[in-house]
Amino acid sequence: VATIVVAFAAPASVRAQQCDLINPDGATVAANDVGLATQTAIITNGSLRCGTGSNAKYLSATQMGTSAVTDVVTLYGSVMYRDAEKVVTADNGQWMKRQALFQARGNVVVTDAKTGSRLSAPSLDYYQVSAANKVSRVVTFGGRARVVMRQAKSAPIAPGARRDTSVVDADIIEIIGERLFKGTGSAVITRTDLRGSANMVEYNQDTGFMLLAQNARIDGDQYNLTADTVTAIATEGQQLSEVRASRDAKLVTDEVRVESPFLRIYLDSGSVNRLVATRPASRPGQPVSLPRVLSTSFNVSADSIDALAPNQKLEQVNAIGHAFGERLDTVPPPDVAKELPNVLTNDWLRGDTLRASFIEDPASRPDSAGRRERMLDRIVAIGSAEAEPASSALRMKQPKDADGWRIYYTLASRITVAFSKGAVLKVDLENGRGVFLTPTAPAVGVGSRAGGS
């Protein structure tokens, strides 16, 4: 290694600031003001080492221009910059030593020295660690950028799991330190278990924390989620374990559709295992819609809903506060009921609390994964006997009359309904009272005396 006249002018006591030409035999140097503070040089096919030890910076290019007055190295053609954290290649570049800043222009690629993660962009600025910068920072601009994030070999993973590779595409990408990535402007993140998009995506490889803000969307293998903002947590840097969505959240799975102001989703191996839907308190003149869980056979709404679905099979729904559940008929109602309002043609329950359980429909056809459709098995509505009792409207066929059926309207502190093959089988009441209707002729319209007694 030879130190020659192209080195930055610096006091002898600041040796680490000097730059040495490390390939003097293969480079051509043209220098002015040699030995003076105004020294400049043009280096062709040269390689420089600036500083020593772990703080050393390495630069090479087809042609470099150095200035001792400005402490700037300008690089043209086949540019390479390397330090302890990153390797940068580009068409052109400029290293400003005083600002600890490397600017790369044209076909830029940045490779993380520890993980092998790669960032490609038209142009970027790389702020190195210095007295002013506690952590390094990379900011792209000038067009679409992409970062392929790879986990470090030292990062823990679950037994048998593959190391995750995440890809972020965005108009602007910012890398803070070695682990925090931000994508802004039509940002898209693609992982082994999902594809997410939003105006802004943030991802921390160390913690597994992911943020998608403004028009956020996540498409998993077995679900789709949209909301204004989505946050997610991955276990050990692998598949997501928990997702939180706020403001106009909508979740769609094979079993259910969920709509809620706020939604928390728990996942296991990429499948929805449990979900909790809630809403903030309404303000005067600013009502907030109730969370809803919608399925092919049953809909429920309430202030908060907790649905359990192990292996993405709906098993239980607990609804609390202004709870309302409605069973949807898959069989058309009898002729005498076709013109009745929905409040009388569908089975429904209302209470402070609803608890619904589901079982597999043995008559349904299994899908490719061997799963059958779920059907309502039992529902319990809970209220108070006097102040705000639970209520229900339920249709039951009369066993002694094949064509006869009744609508039971009841009030009670507790209503328990059992179903069989999609029809009401049994109703149990605590502190109950009510009436029943027996349609005897085709209904001719709401309010008419014809159609029931």
Coordinates of C-alpha atoms in Angstrom, one line a residue:
V1 CA 0.0 0.0 0.0
A2 CA 1.5 3.4 -1.0
T3 CA 0.5 6.8 0.3
I4 CA 0.9 9.3 -2.6
V5 CA 0.1 12.9 -3.4
V6 CA -3.6 12.2 -4.1
A7 CA -4.2 11.9 -0.3
F8 CA -6.4 14.6 1.3
A9 CA -4.3 17.3 2.9
A10 CA -4.6 16.9 6.6
P11 CA -2.6 17.4 9.8
A12 CA -0.3 14.5 10.6
S13 CA -2.2 14.0 13.8
V14 CA -5.4 13.1 11.8
R15 CA -4.0 10.2 9.9
A16 CA -7.5 8.5 9.8
Q17 CA -8.7 11.2 7.5
Q18 CA -6.2 10.6 4.8
C19 CA -6.9 8.6 1.6
D20 CA -4.3 6.2 0.2
L21 CA -4.1 4.9 -3.3
I22 CA -4.0 1.2 -2.8
N23 CA -3.3 0.2 -6.5
P24 CA -0.6 2.6 -7.5
D25 CA 0.7 0.2 -10.2
G26 CA -2.7 0.0 -12.0
A27 CA -3.8 3.6 -11.7
T28 CA -2.9 6.8 -13.5
V29 CA -2.7 10.0 -11.4
A30 CA -2.6 13.6 -12.6
A31 CA -2.1 16.0 -9.6
N32 CA -1.9 19.8 -9.1
D33 CA -0.5 21.8 -6.1
V34 CA 1.2 18.7 -4.9
G35 CA 1.9 19.0 -1.1
L36 CA -0.2 22.1 -0.7
A37 CA -3.6 22.6 1.0
T38 CA -5.2 23.2 -2.4
Q39 CA -4.0 19.9 -3.9
T40 CA -6.3 18.3 -6.5
A41 CA -6.0 15.1 -8.5
I42 CA -7.5 13.1 -11.3
I43 CA -7.2 9.4 -10.8
T44 CA -8.0 6.9 -13.6
N45 CA -8.8 3.3 -12.8
G46 CA -7.8 3.9 -9.1
S47 CA -8.9 2.5 -5.7
L48 CA -8.7 4.6 -2.5
R49 CA -8.8 3.7 1.1
C50 CA -9.8 6.5 3.4
G51 CA -9.2 6.0 7.1
T52 CA -8.0 2.9 8.9
G53 CA -9.4 -0.1 10.7
S54 CA -13.2 -0.5 11.0
N55 CA -13.8 3.1 10.0
A56 CA -12.1 2.7 6.7
K57 CA -13.9 3.7 3.5
Y58 CA -13.0 2.1 0.1
L59 CA -13.7 3.9 -3.2
S60 CA -13.0 2.9 -6.8
A61 CA -14.2 4.1 -10.2
T62 CA -13.1 4.5 -13.8
Q63 CA -12.1 8.0 -13.0
M64 CA -12.0 9.9 -9.7
G65 CA -11.4 13.6 -8.9
T66 CA -10.2 14.6 -5.4
S67 CA -10.0 18.0 -3.7
A68 CA -8.2 18.7 -0.5
V69 CA -10.0 22.0 -0.1
T70 CA -13.5 20.5 -0.1
D71 CA -12.7 17.0 1.1
V72 CA -14.8 15.7 -1.7
V73 CA -14.2 12.7 -4.0
T74 CA -16.2 12.7 -7.3
L75 CA -16.5 9.3 -9.1
Y76 CA -17.4 8.5 -12.7
G77 CA -18.1 5.1 -14.2
S78 CA -18.2 1.7 -12.5
V79 CA -18.4 3.3 -9.1
M80 CA -17.9 1.3 -5.9
Y81 CA -18.1 2.5 -2.3
R82 CA -17.6 0.2 0.7
D83 CA -17.5 0.6 4.4
A84 CA -18.1 -1.8 7.4
E85 CA -21.9 -1.7 6.9
K86 CA -22.6 -1.5 3.1
V87 CA -21.3 -1.9 -0.4
V88 CA -22.7 0.6 -3.0
T89 CA -22.3 0.3 -6.7
A90 CA -23.5 3.0 -9.2
D91 CA -22.8 4.7 -12.5
N92 CA -21.6 7.9 -10.8
G93 CA -21.1 9.0 -7.2
Q94 CA -19.7 11.6 -4.8
W95 CA -18.3 11.1 -1.4
M96 CA -18.3 14.2 0.9
K97 CA -16.1 13.3 3.8
R98 CA -17.0 16.3 6.1
Q99 CA -20.7 15.5 5.8
A100 CA -20.2 11.7 6.1
L101 CA -22.4 11.4 3.0
F102 CA -22.1 9.3 -0.1
Q103 CA -24.3 10.2 -3.1
A104 CA -24.9 7.5 -5.7
R105 CA -26.5 8.2 -9.1
G106 CA -27.6 5.8 -11.9
N107 CA -28.3 2.0 -11.5
V108 CA -27.5 2.1 -7.8
V109 CA -27.3 -1.2 -5.8
V110 CA -26.6 -1.2 -2.1
T111 CA -25.7 -4.5 -0.4
D112 CA -25.8 -5.0 3.4
A113 CA -22.5 -6.5 4.5
K114 CA -24.0 -8.6 7.3
T115 CA -27.3 -9.9 5.9
G116 CA -26.9 -9.7 2.1
S117 CA -30.0 -7.6 1.8
R118 CA -30.0 -5.6 -1.5
L119 CA -31.5 -2.2 -2.4
S120 CA -31.7 -1.0 -6.0
A121 CA -32.8 2.5 -7.1
P122 CA -32.1 5.1 -9.7
S123 CA -30.4 7.4 -7.1
L124 CA -29.9 7.6 -3.4
D125 CA -28.0 9.4 -0.6
Y126 CA -26.2 7.3 2.0
Y127 CA -25.6 9.1 5.4
Q128 CA -22.9 7.3 7.3
V129 CA -22.5 7.1 11.1
S130 CA -20.8 10.2 12.3
A131 CA -20.8 12.7 15.2
A132 CA -24.0 14.2 13.7
N133 CA -25.6 10.8 12.6
K134 CA -26.0 8.3 15.4
V135 CA -27.2 5.6 12.9
S136 CA -26.7 5.3 9.2
R137 CA -29.5 6.2 6.8
V138 CA -30.2 5.6 3.1
V139 CA -32.8 7.5 1.2
T140 CA -33.7 6.8 -2.5
F141 CA -35.2 9.2 -5.0
G142 CA -35.8 9.7 -8.7
G143 CA -38.0 6.7 -9.4
R144 CA -39.2 3.3 -8.3
A145 CA -36.9 1.5 -5.8
R146 CA -36.8 -2.1 -4.5
V147 CA -35.2 -3.7 -1.4
V148 CA -34.9 -7.4 -0.9
M149 CA -34.5 -8.0 2.8
R150 CA -32.8 -11.2 4.0
Q151 CA -32.6 -12.4 7.6
A152 CA -29.2 -12.5 9.1
K153 CA -27.9 -16.1 9.6
S154 CA -27.7 -15.4 13.3
A155 CA -31.4 -14.5 13.5
P156 CA -33.5 -17.1 15.4
I157 CA -36.2 -19.0 13.4
A158 CA -38.8 -21.6 14.3
P159 CA -37.7 -25.3 14.0
G160 CA -38.2 -26.4 10.4
A161 CA -39.0 -22.9 9.1
R162 CA -37.3 -21.1 6.3
R163 CA -35.5 -17.8 6.7
D164 CA -37.8 -15.1 5.5
T165 CA -37.2 -12.9 2.5
S166 CA -39.2 -9.8 2.3
V167 CA -39.4 -7.5 -0.8
V168 CA -40.5 -3.8 -0.6
D169 CA -41.2 -1.8 -3.7
A170 CA -42.0 1.9 -3.4
D171 CA -41.4 5.4 -4.9
I172 CA -39.1 6.2 -2.0
I173 CA -37.3 3.8 0.3
E174 CA -35.5 4.7 3.5
I175 CA -33.3 2.4 5.4
I176 CA -32.4 3.5 9.0
G177 CA -29.6 1.5 10.6
E178 CA -29.5 -2.1 9.5
R179 CA -33.0 -3.3 10.2
L180 CA -35.7 -0.6 9.8
F181 CA -37.1 -0.2 6.3
K182 CA -39.7 2.4 5.1
G183 CA -41.3 2.6 1.7
T184 CA -43.4 5.6 0.7
G185 CA -45.6 6.1 -2.4
S186 CA -47.6 3.1 -3.7
A187 CA -45.6 0.9 -1.4
V188 CA -45.8 -2.9 -1.7
I189 CA -44.3 -5.5 0.7
T190 CA -44.2 -9.2 -0.4
R191 CA -43.3 -12.0 2.1
T192 CA -43.6 -15.7 2.0
D193 CA -47.0 -15.6 3.7
L194 CA -48.6 -12.4 2.4
R195 CA -48.6 -9.4 0.1
G196 CA -49.3 -6.0 1.6
S197 CA -49.8 -2.6 0.1
A198 CA -50.3 1.0 1.3
N199 CA -49.2 4.5 0.7
M200 CA -46.5 3.9 3.4
V201 CA -45.0 0.6 4.6
E202 CA -42.6 0.3 7.5
Y203 CA -40.9 -3.0 8.5
N204 CA -38.4 -3.8 11.3
Q205 CA -36.6 -7.0 10.7
D206 CA -35.4 -7.3 14.4
T207 CA -38.8 -7.1 16.0
G208 CA -41.0 -8.4 13.1
F209 CA -43.1 -5.2 13.4
M210 CA -44.9 -4.1 10.2
L211 CA -46.9 -0.9 9.6
L212 CA -49.1 -0.2 6.6
A213 CA -50.6 3.3 6.6
Q214 CA -53.2 4.9 4.3
N215 CA -55.3 2.6 2.1
A216 CA -53.7 -0.5 3.6
R217 CA -54.3 -4.0 2.3
I218 CA -53.0 -7.4 3.2
D219 CA -53.6 -10.5 1.1
G220 CA -52.7 -13.7 2.9
D221 CA -53.1 -17.3 1.7
Q222 CA -56.5 -17.7 3.3
Y223 CA -57.7 -14.1 4.0
N224 CA -57.9 -10.6 2.7
L225 CA -57.8 -7.5 4.9
T226 CA -58.3 -3.8 4.1
A227 CA -58.2 -0.8 6.5
D228 CA -56.8 2.7 6.7
T229 CA -54.0 1.5 8.9
V230 CA -52.7 -2.0 9.6
T231 CA -50.0 -3.1 12.0
A232 CA -48.7 -6.7 12.2
I233 CA -46.2 -8.7 14.3
A234 CA -44.3 -11.7 13.1
T235 CA -43.0 -14.4 15.4
E236 CA -39.3 -14.9 15.1
G237 CA -39.2 -13.0 11.9
Q238 CA -41.4 -15.6 10.2
Q239 CA -45.2 -15.8 9.7
L240 CA -47.5 -13.2 11.1
S241 CA -48.9 -14.0 14.5
E242 CA -51.1 -10.9 15.1
V243 CA -52.6 -8.2 12.9
R244 CA -54.4 -5.0 14.0
A245 CA -56.5 -2.9 11.7
S246 CA -58.0 0.4 12.4
R247 CA -60.6 2.7 10.7
D248 CA -63.0 0.9 8.4
A249 CA -61.4 -2.5 8.7
K250 CA -62.8 -5.3 6.5
L251 CA -61.7 -9.0 6.7
V252 CA -62.8 -11.7 4.3
T253 CA -62.1 -15.4 4.8
D254 CA -63.7 -18.6 3.5
E255 CA -65.9 -18.7 6.5
V256 CA -66.8 -15.1 7.4
R257 CA -66.7 -11.4 6.4
V258 CA -65.9 -9.0 9.3
E259 CA -66.5 -5.2 9.2
S260 CA -65.4 -3.1 12.2
P261 CA -63.8 0.2 13.1
F262 CA -61.1 -1.7 14.9
L263 CA -60.1 -5.3 14.4
R264 CA -57.5 -7.5 16.0
I265 CA -56.7 -10.8 14.2
Y266 CA -54.7 -13.7 15.6
L267 CA -53.1 -16.1 13.1
D268 CA -51.5 -19.5 13.3
S269 CA -49.5 -20.8 10.3
G270 CA -51.1 -18.2 8.1
S271 CA -54.7 -19.0 9.1
V272 CA -57.0 -16.8 11.0
N273 CA -57.4 -18.4 14.5
R274 CA -59.3 -15.7 16.4
L275 CA -60.5 -12.2 15.8
V276 CA -61.7 -9.4 18.1
A277 CA -63.8 -6.5 16.6
T278 CA -64.4 -3.4 18.7
R279 CA -65.5 0.2 18.2
P280 CA -64.8 3.5 20.0
A281 CA -67.6 5.3 21.9
S282 CA -69.9 7.4 19.7
R283 CA -69.9 11.2 20.2
P284 CA -72.9 13.5 19.9
G285 CA -73.6 13.8 16.2
Q286 CA -70.8 11.4 15.3
P287 CA -72.3 7.8 15.5
V288 CA -69.9 4.9 15.0
S289 CA -71.0 1.8 13.2
L290 CA -71.2 -1.5 15.1
P291 CA -68.7 -4.2 14.3
R292 CA -70.3 -7.0 12.2
V293 CA -69.5 -10.7 11.6
L294 CA -71.3 -12.0 8.5
S295 CA -71.4 -15.6 7.3
T296 CA -73.6 -17.6 4.9
S297 CA -76.0 -18.7 7.7
F298 CA -75.6 -16.2 10.5
N299 CA -74.9 -12.4 11.0
V300 CA -74.1 -10.8 14.3
S301 CA -73.4 -7.2 15.3
A302 CA -72.4 -5.7 18.7
D303 CA -70.2 -3.1 20.5
S304 CA -67.5 -5.8 20.6
I305 CA -67.3 -9.3 19.0
D306 CA -64.9 -12.1 19.8
A307 CA -64.9 -14.9 17.3
L308 CA -62.9 -18.2 17.7
A309 CA -62.0 -20.0 14.5
P310 CA -59.2 -22.7 15.1
N311 CA -57.7 -23.7 11.8
Q312 CA -60.0 -21.1 10.3
K313 CA -63.1 -23.1 11.2
L314 CA -65.7 -20.9 12.9
E315 CA -66.6 -22.4 16.3
Q316 CA -67.9 -19.7 18.5
V317 CA -68.9 -16.0 18.4
N318 CA -69.3 -13.9 21.6
A319 CA -71.0 -10.5 21.1
I320 CA -71.2 -8.0 23.9
G321 CA -73.2 -4.7 24.0
H322 CA -76.2 -4.0 21.8
A323 CA -75.8 -7.5 20.4
F324 CA -78.0 -8.6 17.6
G325 CA -77.8 -12.0 15.8
E326 CA -79.8 -13.1 12.8
R327 CA -80.0 -16.6 11.3
L328 CA -80.2 -16.5 7.5
D329 CA -82.5 -19.0 5.8
T330 CA -81.0 -21.1 3.0
V331 CA -84.5 -22.4 2.3
P332 CA -87.2 -20.0 1.0
P333 CA -90.0 -19.2 3.6
P334 CA -93.5 -20.6 3.1
D335 CA -95.8 -18.8 0.8
V336 CA -97.8 -17.3 3.8
A337 CA -94.6 -15.6 4.9
K338 CA -93.1 -14.3 1.7
E339 CA -94.5 -10.8 2.1
L340 CA -93.9 -10.5 5.8
P341 CA -91.1 -8.1 6.9
N342 CA -87.6 -9.6 7.7
V343 CA -88.3 -9.1 11.4
L344 CA -90.7 -12.0 11.0
T345 CA -89.2 -14.1 8.3
N346 CA -85.7 -14.6 9.8
D347 CA -84.9 -16.0 13.2
W348 CA -83.2 -13.3 15.3
L349 CA -82.1 -12.6 18.9
R350 CA -81.2 -9.5 20.7
G351 CA -79.5 -8.9 24.0
D352 CA -76.7 -7.3 26.0
T353 CA -74.7 -10.5 25.2
L354 CA -75.0 -13.2 22.5
R355 CA -73.1 -16.4 22.4
A356 CA -73.3 -18.5 19.2
S357 CA -71.6 -21.8 18.5
F358 CA -71.1 -23.5 15.2
I359 CA -70.6 -27.1 14.0
E360 CA -69.6 -28.7 10.7
D361 CA -72.5 -29.3 8.3
P362 CA -72.3 -33.0 7.5
A363 CA -74.5 -32.6 4.4
S364 CA -72.2 -30.0 2.8
R365 CA -69.6 -30.9 0.2
P366 CA -66.0 -30.8 1.5
D367 CA -63.6 -28.3 -0.3
S368 CA -60.1 -29.2 -1.6
A369 CA -58.7 -29.0 1.9
G370 CA -61.4 -31.4 3.2
R371 CA -63.3 -28.7 5.1
R372 CA -67.1 -28.6 5.2
E373 CA -69.3 -25.6 5.6
R374 CA -70.2 -24.5 9.2
M375 CA -73.7 -24.3 10.5
L376 CA -75.3 -22.7 13.6
D377 CA -75.7 -25.1 16.4
R378 CA -76.8 -23.0 19.4
I379 CA -77.2 -19.4 20.4
V380 CA -77.8 -17.8 23.8
A381 CA -79.1 -14.3 24.3
I382 CA -78.6 -12.7 27.7
G383 CA -80.3 -9.6 29.1
S384 CA -82.0 -8.6 32.4
A385 CA -85.5 -9.7 33.3
E386 CA -87.0 -6.2 33.7
A387 CA -84.7 -3.3 32.7
E388 CA -83.5 -4.6 29.3
P389 CA -84.5 -8.2 28.6
A390 CA -83.2 -10.3 25.8
S391 CA -85.7 -10.7 22.9
S392 CA -86.1 -13.0 20.0
A393 CA -88.4 -13.8 17.0
L394 CA -88.1 -17.5 16.1
R395 CA -90.0 -19.7 13.6
M396 CA -90.9 -23.2 14.5
K397 CA -92.8 -25.8 12.5
Q398 CA -95.6 -27.6 14.4
P399 CA -94.9 -31.4 14.7
K400 CA -98.6 -32.3 14.2
D401 CA -99.1 -30.2 11.1
A402 CA -96.7 -30.7 8.3
D403 CA -97.6 -27.3 6.8
G404 CA -98.1 -25.4 10.0
W405 CA -95.5 -23.2 11.6
R406 CA -95.4 -20.4 14.2
I407 CA -93.5 -17.2 14.9
Y408 CA -92.5 -17.0 18.6
Y409 CA -91.7 -13.5 19.9
T410 CA -90.3 -13.7 23.4
L411 CA -88.7 -11.5 26.1
A412 CA -86.5 -13.1 28.8
S413 CA -83.5 -12.6 31.0
R414 CA -81.9 -15.5 29.0
I415 CA -82.9 -17.2 25.8
T416 CA -81.3 -20.4 24.6
V417 CA -82.0 -21.7 21.2
A418 CA -80.8 -25.1 19.8
F419 CA -80.9 -25.7 16.0
S420 CA -81.0 -28.9 14.0
K421 CA -80.3 -29.1 10.3
G422 CA -80.7 -25.3 10.1
A423 CA -84.1 -25.1 11.8
V424 CA -85.1 -24.2 15.4
L425 CA -85.2 -27.4 17.5
K426 CA -85.8 -26.1 21.0
V427 CA -86.1 -22.9 22.9
D428 CA -85.4 -22.5 26.7
L429 CA -86.4 -19.3 28.5
E430 CA -85.5 -17.9 31.9
N431 CA -88.0 -15.4 33.3
G432 CA -89.6 -15.4 29.9
R433 CA -92.9 -14.1 28.4
G434 CA -94.1 -13.6 24.9
V435 CA -96.6 -14.3 22.1
F436 CA -96.8 -16.5 19.0
L437 CA -98.3 -15.9 15.6
T438 CA -99.7 -18.6 13.4
P439 CA -100.1 -17.6 9.7
T440 CA -103.2 -19.1 8.2
A441 CA -103.5 -17.5 4.8
P442 CA -101.2 -15.7 2.3
A443 CA -100.0 -12.4 3.6
V444 CA -101.3 -9.4 1.6
G445 CA -99.1 -6.7 3.2
V446 CA -97.8 -5.3 6.4
G447 CA -100.6 -3.7 8.5
S448 CA -103.4 -5.8 6.9
R449 CA -105.6 -8.0 9.2
A450 CA -105.2 -10.9 6.9
G451 CA -102.2 -13.3 7.2
G452 CA -102.1 -14.3 10.9
S453 CA -103.7 -14.2 14.3

